[in-house]
PDB file of C-alpha atoms in Angstrom:
ATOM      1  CA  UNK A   1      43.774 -61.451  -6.114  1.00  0.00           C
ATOM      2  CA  UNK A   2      45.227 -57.669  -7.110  1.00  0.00           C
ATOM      3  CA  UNK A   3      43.047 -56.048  -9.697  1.00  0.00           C
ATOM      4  CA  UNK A   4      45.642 -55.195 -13.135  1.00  0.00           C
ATOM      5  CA  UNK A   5      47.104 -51.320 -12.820  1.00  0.00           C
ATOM      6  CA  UNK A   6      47.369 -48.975 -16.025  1.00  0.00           C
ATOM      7  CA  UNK A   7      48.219 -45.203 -15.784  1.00  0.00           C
ATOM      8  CA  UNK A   8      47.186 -42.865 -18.360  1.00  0.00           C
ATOM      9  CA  UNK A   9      49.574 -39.977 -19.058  1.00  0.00           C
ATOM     10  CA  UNK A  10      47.238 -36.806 -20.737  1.00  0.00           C
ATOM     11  CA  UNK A  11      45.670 -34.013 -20.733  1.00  0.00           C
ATOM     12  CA  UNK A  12      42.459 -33.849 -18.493  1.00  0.00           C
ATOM     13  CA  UNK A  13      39.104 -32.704 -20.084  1.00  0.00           C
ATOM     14  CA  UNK A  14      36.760 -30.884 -17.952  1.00  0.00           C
ATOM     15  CA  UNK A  15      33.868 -31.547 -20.024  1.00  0.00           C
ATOM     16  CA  UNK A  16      34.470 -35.350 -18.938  1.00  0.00           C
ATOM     17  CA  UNK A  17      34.318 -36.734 -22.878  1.00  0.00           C
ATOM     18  CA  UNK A  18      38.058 -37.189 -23.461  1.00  0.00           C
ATOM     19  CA  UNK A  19      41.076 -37.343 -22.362  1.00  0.00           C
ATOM     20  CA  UNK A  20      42.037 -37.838 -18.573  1.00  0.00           C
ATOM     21  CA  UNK A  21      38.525 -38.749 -18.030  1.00  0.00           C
ATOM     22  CA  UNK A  22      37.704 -41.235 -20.657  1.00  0.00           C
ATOM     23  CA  UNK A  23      40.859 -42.673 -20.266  1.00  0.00           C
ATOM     24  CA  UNK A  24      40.083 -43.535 -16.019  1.00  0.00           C
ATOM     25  CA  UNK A  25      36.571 -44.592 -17.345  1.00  0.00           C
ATOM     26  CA  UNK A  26      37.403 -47.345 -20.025  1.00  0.00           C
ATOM     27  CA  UNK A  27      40.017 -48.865 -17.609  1.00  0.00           C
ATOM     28  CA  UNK A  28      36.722 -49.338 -15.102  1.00  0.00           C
ATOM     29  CA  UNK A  29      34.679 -50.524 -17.338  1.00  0.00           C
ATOM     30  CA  UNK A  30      37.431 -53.056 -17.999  1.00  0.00           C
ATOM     31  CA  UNK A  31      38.439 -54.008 -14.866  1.00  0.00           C
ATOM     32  CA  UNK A  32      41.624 -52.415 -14.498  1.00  0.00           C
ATOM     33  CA  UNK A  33      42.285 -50.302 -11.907  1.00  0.00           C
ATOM     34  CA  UNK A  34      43.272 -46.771 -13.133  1.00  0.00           C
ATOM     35  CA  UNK A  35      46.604 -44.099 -11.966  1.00  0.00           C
ATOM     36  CA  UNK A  36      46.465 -40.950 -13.916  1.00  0.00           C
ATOM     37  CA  UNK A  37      49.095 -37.839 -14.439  1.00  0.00           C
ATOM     38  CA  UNK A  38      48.325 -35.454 -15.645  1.00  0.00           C
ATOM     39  CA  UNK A  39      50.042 -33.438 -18.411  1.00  0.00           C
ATOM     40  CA  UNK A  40      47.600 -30.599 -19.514  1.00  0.00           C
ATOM     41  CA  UNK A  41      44.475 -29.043 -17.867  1.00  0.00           C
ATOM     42  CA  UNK A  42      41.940 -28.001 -20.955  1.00  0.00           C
ATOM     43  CA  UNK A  43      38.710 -25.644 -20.186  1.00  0.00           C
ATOM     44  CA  UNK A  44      36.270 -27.781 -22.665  1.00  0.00           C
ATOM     45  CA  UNK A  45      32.603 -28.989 -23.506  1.00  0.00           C
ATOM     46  CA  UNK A  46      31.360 -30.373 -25.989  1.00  0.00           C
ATOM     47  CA  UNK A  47      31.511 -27.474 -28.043  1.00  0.00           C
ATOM     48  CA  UNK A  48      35.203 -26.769 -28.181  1.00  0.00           C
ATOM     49  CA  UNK A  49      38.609 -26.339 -26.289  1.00  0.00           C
ATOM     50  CA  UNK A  50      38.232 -22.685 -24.552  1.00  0.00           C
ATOM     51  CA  UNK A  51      41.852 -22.686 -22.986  1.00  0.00           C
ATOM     52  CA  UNK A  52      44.520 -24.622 -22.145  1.00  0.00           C
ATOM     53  CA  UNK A  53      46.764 -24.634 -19.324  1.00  0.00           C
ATOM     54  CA  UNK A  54      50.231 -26.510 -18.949  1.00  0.00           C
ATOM     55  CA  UNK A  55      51.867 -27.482 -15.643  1.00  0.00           C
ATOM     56  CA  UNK A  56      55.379 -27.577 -15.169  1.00  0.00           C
ATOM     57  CA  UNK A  57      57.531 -30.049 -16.383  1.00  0.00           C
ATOM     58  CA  UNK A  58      59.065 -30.583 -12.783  1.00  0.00           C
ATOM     59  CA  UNK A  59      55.207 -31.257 -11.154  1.00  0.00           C
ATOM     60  CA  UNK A  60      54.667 -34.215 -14.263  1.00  0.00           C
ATOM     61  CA  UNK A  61      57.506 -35.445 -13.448  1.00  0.00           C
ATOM     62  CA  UNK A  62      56.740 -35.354 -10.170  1.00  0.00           C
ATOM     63  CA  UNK A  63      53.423 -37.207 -10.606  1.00  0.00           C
ATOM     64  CA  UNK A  64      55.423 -39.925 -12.718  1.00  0.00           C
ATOM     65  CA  UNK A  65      57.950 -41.192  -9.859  1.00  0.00           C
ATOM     66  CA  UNK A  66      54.590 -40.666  -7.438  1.00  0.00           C
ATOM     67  CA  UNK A  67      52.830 -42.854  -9.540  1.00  0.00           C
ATOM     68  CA  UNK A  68      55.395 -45.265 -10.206  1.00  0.00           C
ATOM     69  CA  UNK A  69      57.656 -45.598  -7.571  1.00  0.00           C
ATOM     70  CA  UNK A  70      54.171 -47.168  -5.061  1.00  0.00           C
ATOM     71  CA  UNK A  71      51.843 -48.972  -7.944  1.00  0.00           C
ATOM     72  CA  UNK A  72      52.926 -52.086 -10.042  1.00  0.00           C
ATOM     73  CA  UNK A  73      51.785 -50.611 -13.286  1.00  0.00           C
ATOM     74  CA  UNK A  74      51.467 -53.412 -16.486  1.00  0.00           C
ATOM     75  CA  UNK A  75      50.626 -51.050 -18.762  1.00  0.00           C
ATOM     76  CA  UNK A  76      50.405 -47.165 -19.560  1.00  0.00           C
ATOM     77  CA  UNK A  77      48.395 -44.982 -22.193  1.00  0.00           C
ATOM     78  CA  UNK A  78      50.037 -41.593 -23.515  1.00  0.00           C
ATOM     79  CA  UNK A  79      47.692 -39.315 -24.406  1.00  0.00           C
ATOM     80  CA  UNK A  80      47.786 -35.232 -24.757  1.00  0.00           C
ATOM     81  CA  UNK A  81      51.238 -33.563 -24.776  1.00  0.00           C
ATOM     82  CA  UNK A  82      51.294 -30.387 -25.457  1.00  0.00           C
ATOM     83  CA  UNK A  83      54.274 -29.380 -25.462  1.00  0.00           C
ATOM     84  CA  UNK A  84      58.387 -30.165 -25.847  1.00  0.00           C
ATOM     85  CA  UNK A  85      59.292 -30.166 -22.460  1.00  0.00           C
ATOM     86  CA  UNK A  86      55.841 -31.965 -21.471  1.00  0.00           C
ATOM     87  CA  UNK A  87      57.355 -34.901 -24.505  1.00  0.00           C
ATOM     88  CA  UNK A  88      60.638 -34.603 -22.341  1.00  0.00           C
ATOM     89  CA  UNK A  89      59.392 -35.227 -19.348  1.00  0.00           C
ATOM     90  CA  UNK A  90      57.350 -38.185 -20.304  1.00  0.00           C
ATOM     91  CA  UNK A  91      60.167 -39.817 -22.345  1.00  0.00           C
ATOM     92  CA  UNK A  92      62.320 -38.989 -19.261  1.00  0.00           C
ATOM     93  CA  UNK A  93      59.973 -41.269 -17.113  1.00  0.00           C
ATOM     94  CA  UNK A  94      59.367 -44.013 -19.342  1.00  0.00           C
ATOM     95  CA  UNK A  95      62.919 -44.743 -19.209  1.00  0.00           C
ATOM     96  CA  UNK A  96      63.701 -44.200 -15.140  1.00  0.00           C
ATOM     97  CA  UNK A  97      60.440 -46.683 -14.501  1.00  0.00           C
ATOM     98  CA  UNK A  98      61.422 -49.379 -17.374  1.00  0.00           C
ATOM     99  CA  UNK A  99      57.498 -48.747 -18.129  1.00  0.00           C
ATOM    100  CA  UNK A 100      56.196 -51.829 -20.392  1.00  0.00           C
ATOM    101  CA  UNK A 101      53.337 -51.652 -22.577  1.00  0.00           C
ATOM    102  CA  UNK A 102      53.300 -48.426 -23.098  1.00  0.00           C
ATOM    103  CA  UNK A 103      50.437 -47.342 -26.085  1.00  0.00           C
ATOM    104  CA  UNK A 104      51.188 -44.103 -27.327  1.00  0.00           C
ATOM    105  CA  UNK A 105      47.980 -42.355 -29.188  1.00  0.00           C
ATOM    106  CA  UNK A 106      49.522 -39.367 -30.819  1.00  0.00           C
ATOM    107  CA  UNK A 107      46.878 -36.533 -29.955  1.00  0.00           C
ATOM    108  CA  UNK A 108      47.459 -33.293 -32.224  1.00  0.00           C
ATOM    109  CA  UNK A 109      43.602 -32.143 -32.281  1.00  0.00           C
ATOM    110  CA  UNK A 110      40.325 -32.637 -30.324  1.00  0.00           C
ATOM    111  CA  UNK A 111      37.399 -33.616 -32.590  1.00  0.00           C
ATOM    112  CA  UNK A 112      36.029 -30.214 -32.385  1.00  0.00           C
ATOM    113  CA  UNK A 113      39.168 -29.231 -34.358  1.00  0.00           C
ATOM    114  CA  UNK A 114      41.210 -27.323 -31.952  1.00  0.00           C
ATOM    115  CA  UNK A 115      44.578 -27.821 -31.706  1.00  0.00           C
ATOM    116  CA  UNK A 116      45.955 -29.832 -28.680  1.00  0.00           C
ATOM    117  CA  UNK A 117      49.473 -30.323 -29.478  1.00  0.00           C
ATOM    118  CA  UNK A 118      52.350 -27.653 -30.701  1.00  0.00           C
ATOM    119  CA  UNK A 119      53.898 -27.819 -34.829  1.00  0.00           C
ATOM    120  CA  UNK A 120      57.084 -27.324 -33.056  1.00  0.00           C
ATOM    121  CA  UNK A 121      56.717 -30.441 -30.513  1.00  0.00           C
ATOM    122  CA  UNK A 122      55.515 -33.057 -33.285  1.00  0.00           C
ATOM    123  CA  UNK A 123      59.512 -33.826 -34.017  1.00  0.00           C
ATOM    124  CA  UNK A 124      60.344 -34.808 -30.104  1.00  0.00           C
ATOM    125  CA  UNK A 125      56.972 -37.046 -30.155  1.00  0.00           C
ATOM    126  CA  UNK A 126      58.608 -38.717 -33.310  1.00  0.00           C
ATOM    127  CA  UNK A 127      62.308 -38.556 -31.567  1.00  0.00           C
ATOM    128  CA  UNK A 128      61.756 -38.940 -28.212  1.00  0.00           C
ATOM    129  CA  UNK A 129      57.685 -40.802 -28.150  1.00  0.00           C
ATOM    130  CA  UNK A 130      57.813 -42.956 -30.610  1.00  0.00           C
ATOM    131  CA  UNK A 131      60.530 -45.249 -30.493  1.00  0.00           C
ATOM    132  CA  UNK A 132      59.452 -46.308 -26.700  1.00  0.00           C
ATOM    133  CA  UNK A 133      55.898 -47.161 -27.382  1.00  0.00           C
ATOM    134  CA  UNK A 134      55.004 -51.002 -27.816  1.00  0.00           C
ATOM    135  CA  UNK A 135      52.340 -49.484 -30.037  1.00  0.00           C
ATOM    136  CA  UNK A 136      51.416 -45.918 -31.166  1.00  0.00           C
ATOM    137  CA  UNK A 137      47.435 -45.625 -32.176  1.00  0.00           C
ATOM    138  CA  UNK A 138      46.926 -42.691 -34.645  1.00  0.00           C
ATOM    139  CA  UNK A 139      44.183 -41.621 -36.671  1.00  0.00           C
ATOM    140  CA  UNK A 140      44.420 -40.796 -40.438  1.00  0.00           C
ATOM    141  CA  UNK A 141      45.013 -37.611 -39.452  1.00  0.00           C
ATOM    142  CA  UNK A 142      47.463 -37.933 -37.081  1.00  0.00           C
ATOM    143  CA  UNK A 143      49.217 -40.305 -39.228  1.00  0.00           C
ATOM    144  CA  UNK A 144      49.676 -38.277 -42.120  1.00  0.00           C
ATOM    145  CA  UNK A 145      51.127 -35.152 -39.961  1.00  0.00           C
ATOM    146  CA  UNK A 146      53.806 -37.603 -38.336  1.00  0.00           C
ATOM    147  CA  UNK A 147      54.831 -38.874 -41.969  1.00  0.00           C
ATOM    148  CA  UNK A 148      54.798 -35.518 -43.559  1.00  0.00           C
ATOM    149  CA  UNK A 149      52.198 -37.029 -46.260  1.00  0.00           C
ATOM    150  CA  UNK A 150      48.495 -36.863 -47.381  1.00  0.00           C
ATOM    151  CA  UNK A 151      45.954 -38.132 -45.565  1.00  0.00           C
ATOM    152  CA  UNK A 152      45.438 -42.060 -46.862  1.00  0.00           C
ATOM    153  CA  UNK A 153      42.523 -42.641 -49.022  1.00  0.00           C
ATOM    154  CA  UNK A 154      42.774 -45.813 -48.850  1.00  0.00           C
ATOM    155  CA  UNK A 155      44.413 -48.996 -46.890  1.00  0.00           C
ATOM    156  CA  UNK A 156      46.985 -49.460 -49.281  1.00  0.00           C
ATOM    157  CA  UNK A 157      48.170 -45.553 -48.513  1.00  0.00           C
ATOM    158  CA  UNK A 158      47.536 -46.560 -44.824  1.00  0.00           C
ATOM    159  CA  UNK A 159      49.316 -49.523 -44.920  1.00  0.00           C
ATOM    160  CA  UNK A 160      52.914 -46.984 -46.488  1.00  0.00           C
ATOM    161  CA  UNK A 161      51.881 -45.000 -43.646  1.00  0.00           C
ATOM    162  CA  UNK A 162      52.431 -47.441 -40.795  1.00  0.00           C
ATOM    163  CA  UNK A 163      55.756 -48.409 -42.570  1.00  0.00           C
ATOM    164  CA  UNK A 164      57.145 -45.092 -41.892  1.00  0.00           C
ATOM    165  CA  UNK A 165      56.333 -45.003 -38.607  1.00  0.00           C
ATOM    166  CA  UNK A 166      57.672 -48.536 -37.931  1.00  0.00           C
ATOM    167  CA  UNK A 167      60.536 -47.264 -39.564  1.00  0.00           C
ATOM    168  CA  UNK A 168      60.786 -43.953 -36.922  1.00  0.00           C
ATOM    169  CA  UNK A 169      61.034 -47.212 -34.045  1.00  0.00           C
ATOM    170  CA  UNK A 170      57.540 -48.410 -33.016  1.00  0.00           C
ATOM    171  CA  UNK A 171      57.378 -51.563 -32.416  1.00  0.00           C
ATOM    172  CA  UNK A 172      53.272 -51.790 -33.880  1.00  0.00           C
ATOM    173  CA  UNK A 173      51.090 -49.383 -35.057  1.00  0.00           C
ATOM    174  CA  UNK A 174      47.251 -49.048 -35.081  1.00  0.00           C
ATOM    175  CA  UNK A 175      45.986 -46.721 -37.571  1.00  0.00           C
ATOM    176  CA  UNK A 176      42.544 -45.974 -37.259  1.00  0.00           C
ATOM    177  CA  UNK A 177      40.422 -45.061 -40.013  1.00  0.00           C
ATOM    178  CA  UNK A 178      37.289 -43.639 -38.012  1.00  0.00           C
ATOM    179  CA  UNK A 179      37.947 -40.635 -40.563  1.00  0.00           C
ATOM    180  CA  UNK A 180      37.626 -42.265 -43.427  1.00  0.00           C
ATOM    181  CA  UNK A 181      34.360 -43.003 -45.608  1.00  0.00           C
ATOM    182  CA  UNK A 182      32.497 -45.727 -46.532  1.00  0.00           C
ATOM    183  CA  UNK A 183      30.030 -48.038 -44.784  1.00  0.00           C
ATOM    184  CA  UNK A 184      32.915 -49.895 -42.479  1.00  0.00           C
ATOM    185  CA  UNK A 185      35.369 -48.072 -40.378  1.00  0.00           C
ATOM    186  CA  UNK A 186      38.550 -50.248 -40.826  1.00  0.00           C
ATOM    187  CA  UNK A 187      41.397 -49.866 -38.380  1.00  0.00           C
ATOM    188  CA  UNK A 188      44.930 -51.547 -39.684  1.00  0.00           C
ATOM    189  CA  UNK A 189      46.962 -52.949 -37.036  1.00  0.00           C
ATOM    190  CA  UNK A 190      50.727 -53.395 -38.658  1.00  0.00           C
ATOM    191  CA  UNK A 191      53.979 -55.109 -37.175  1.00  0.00           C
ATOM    192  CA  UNK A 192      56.773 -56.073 -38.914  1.00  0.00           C
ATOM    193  CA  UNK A 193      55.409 -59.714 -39.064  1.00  0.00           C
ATOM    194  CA  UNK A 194      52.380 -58.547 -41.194  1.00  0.00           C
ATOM    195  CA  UNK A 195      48.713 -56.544 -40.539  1.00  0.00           C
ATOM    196  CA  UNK A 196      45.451 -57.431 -38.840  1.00  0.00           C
ATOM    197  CA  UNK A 197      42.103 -55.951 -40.117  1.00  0.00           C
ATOM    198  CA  UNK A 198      39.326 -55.023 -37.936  1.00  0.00           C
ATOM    199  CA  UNK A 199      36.523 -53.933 -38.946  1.00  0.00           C
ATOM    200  CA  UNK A 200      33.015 -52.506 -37.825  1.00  0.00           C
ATOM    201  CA  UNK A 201      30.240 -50.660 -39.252  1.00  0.00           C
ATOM    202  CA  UNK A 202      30.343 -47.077 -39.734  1.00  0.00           C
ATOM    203  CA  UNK A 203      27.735 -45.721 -37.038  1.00  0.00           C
ATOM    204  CA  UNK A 204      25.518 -42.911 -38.271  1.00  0.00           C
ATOM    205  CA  UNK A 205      26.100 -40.675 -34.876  1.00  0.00           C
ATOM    206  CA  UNK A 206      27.868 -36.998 -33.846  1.00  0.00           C
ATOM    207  CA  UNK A 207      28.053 -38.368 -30.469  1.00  0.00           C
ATOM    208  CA  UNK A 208      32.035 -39.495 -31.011  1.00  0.00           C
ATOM    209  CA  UNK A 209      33.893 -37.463 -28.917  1.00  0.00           C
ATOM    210  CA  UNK A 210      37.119 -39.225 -27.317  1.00  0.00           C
ATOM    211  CA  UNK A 211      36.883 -42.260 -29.176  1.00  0.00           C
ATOM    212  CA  UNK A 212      40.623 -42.065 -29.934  1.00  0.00           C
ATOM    213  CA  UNK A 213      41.171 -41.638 -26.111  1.00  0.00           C
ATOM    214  CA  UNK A 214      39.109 -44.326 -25.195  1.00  0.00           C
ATOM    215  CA  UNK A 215      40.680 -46.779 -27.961  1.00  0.00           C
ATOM    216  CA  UNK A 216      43.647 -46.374 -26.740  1.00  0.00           C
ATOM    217  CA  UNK A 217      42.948 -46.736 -23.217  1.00  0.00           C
ATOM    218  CA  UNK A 218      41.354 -50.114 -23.627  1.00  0.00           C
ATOM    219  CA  UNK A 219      44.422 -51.306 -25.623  1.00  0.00           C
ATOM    220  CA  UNK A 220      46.190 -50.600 -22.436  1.00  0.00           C
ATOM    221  CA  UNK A 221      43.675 -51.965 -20.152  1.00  0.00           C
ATOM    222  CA  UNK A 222      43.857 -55.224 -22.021  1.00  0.00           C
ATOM    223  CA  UNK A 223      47.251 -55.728 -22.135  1.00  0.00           C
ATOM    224  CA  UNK A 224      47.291 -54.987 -18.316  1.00  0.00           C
ATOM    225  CA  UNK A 225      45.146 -57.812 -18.393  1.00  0.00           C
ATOM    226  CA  UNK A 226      48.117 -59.763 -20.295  1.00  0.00           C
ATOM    227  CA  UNK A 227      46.804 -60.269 -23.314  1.00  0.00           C
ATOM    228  CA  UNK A 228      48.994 -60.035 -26.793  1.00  0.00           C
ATOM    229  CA  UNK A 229      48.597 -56.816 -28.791  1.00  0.00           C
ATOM    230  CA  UNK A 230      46.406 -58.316 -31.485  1.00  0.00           C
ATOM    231  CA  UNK A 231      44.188 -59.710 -28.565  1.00  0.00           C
ATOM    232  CA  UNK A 232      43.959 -56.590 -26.718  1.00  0.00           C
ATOM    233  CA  UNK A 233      43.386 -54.684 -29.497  1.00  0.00           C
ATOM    234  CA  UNK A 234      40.413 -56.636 -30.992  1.00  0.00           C
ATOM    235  CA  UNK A 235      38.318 -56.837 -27.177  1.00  0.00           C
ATOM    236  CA  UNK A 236      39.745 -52.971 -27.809  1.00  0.00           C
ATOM    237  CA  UNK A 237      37.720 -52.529 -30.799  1.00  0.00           C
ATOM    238  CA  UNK A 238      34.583 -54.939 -29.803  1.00  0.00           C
ATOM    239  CA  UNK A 239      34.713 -52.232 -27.233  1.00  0.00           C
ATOM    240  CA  UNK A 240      34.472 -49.062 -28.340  1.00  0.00           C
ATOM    241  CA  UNK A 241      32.464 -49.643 -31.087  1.00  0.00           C
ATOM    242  CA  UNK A 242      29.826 -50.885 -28.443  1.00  0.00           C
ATOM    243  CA  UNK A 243      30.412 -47.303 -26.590  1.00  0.00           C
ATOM    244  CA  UNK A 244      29.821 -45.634 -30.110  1.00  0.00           C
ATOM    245  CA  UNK A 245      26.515 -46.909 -30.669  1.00  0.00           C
ATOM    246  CA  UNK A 246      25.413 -46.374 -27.028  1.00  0.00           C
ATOM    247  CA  UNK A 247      26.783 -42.762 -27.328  1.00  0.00           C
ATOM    248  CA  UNK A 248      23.100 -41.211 -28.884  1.00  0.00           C
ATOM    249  CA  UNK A 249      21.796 -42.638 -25.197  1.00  0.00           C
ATOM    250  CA  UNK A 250      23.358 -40.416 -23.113  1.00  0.00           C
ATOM    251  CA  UNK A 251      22.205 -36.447 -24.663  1.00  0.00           C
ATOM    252  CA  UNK A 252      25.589 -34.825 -23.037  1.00  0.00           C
ATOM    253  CA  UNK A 253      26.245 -31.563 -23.833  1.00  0.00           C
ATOM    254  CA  UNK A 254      24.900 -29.215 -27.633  1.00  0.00           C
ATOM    255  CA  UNK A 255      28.048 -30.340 -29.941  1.00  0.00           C
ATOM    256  CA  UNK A 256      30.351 -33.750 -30.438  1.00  0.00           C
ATOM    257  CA  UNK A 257      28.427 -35.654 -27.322  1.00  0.00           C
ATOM    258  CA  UNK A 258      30.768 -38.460 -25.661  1.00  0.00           C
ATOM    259  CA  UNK A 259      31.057 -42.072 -26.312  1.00  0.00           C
ATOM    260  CA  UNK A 260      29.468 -44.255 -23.771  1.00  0.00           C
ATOM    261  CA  UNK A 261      31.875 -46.159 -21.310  1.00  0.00           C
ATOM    262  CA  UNK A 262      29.225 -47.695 -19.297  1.00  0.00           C
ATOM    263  CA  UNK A 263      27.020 -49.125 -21.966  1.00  0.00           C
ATOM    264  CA  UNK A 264      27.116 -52.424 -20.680  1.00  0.00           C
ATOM    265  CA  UNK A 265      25.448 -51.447 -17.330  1.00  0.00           C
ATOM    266  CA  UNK A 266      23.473 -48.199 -18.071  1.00  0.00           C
TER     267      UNK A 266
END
């Protein structure tokens, strides 16, 4: 019996919260064996993102036909992209390794507020990202920067939101509504066949850094698995609101402290 392969595409975090590193976690803590390339290096704690640094666009691709061209991958995660080319690149690959399941979380900035991804690349995520993701997983944020609106204040404004972006090609989309307010934190997943609500309480904790990441990444684990989207995206949620409420545990670092991935053994 092979164990099921996802590769997450992003940016690594040194601090270990986010990113490269939360990504490789939740796919262990599901089962799923993880690949990684990596697309940006970031100098960061729990504090904040001190620098950034970009590779080339030839060494990503690089680590794409590496990747791809030895493992049998079922699904991938697309995290941090800093930049144009990096978007380029990506897109580039997607399309050369007919890569399938593809989840596309739309990272623009870190939870301590810094900026992770350019104003000027946001129109080749929508051109070039977008349309080749089985399902793209942005926050309220996120969501209202890639459909030049106001943040939603509601599911109904979430719900015009999603049709905009289904409209821009992806297949799905998973809007997330960890930013929003009130005692449940509902995410809205949307198809053109109709929406799925899932719900959870709102935890009362700081401790949430890379829970996008790590959403996202367990969407792809799960479908590596072969489950259907609205499967893998409930275990998905089960999931990290379980790391969320485990986060206060683990006293990493003075600022946004990081979810835990291993709750269920430590």
């Amino acid at each position: 019996m092979s164990a099921p392969i996802a590769v997450t595409i992003a940016g690594s975090d040194s601090g270990g919260g986010a990113g490269i590193q939360a990504d490789i976690k939740t796919f262990s803590a599901l089962g799923v064996y993880g690949a990684s390339v990596i697309t940006a290096l970031t100098a960061q704690n729990t504090l904040g993102v001190r620098a950034i640094h970009d590779p080339p666009p030839e060494f990503i691709t690089a680590q794409i036909d590496a990747v791809f061209s030895d493992l049998d991958v079922s699904a991938v995660k697309i995290g941090m992209l800093s930049r144009t080319v990096t978007i380029e690149a990506v897109a580039a690959g997607i399309d050369r390794h007919a890569m399938r399941n593809v989840v596309l979380d739309p990272v623009m900035v870190a939870a301590s507020g810094d900026r992770l991804l350019s104003p000027e690349a946001v129109a080749a995520l929508r051109l070039l990202l977008i349309p080749r993701a089985l399902v793209i997983t942005p926050n309220l944020p996120e969501a209202a920067a890639l459909t030049d609106t106001p943040i939603a204040a509601n599911e109904d404004e979430m719900r015009m939101q999603a049709q905009k972006l289904l409209k821009l090609g992806a297949k799905a989309v998973l809007i997330k509504g960890g930013h929003g307010q009130g005692a449940e934190s509902s995410d809205l997943l949307i198809d053109a066949g109709g929406f799925v609500r899932l719900t959870a309480p709102r935890l009362p904790t700081h401790n949430t850094h890379g829970t996008g990441c790590t959403l996202s990444s367990a969407v792809a684990a799960e479908l590596a698995k072969g489950r259907t989207l609205a499967d893998a995206v409930r275990i998905a949620k089960n999931y990290i609101t379980a790391a969320i409420k485990a986060a206060d545990r683990l006293k990493v670092g003075k600022g946004h402290g990081p979810v835990h991935h291993f709750h269920q053994w430590w």
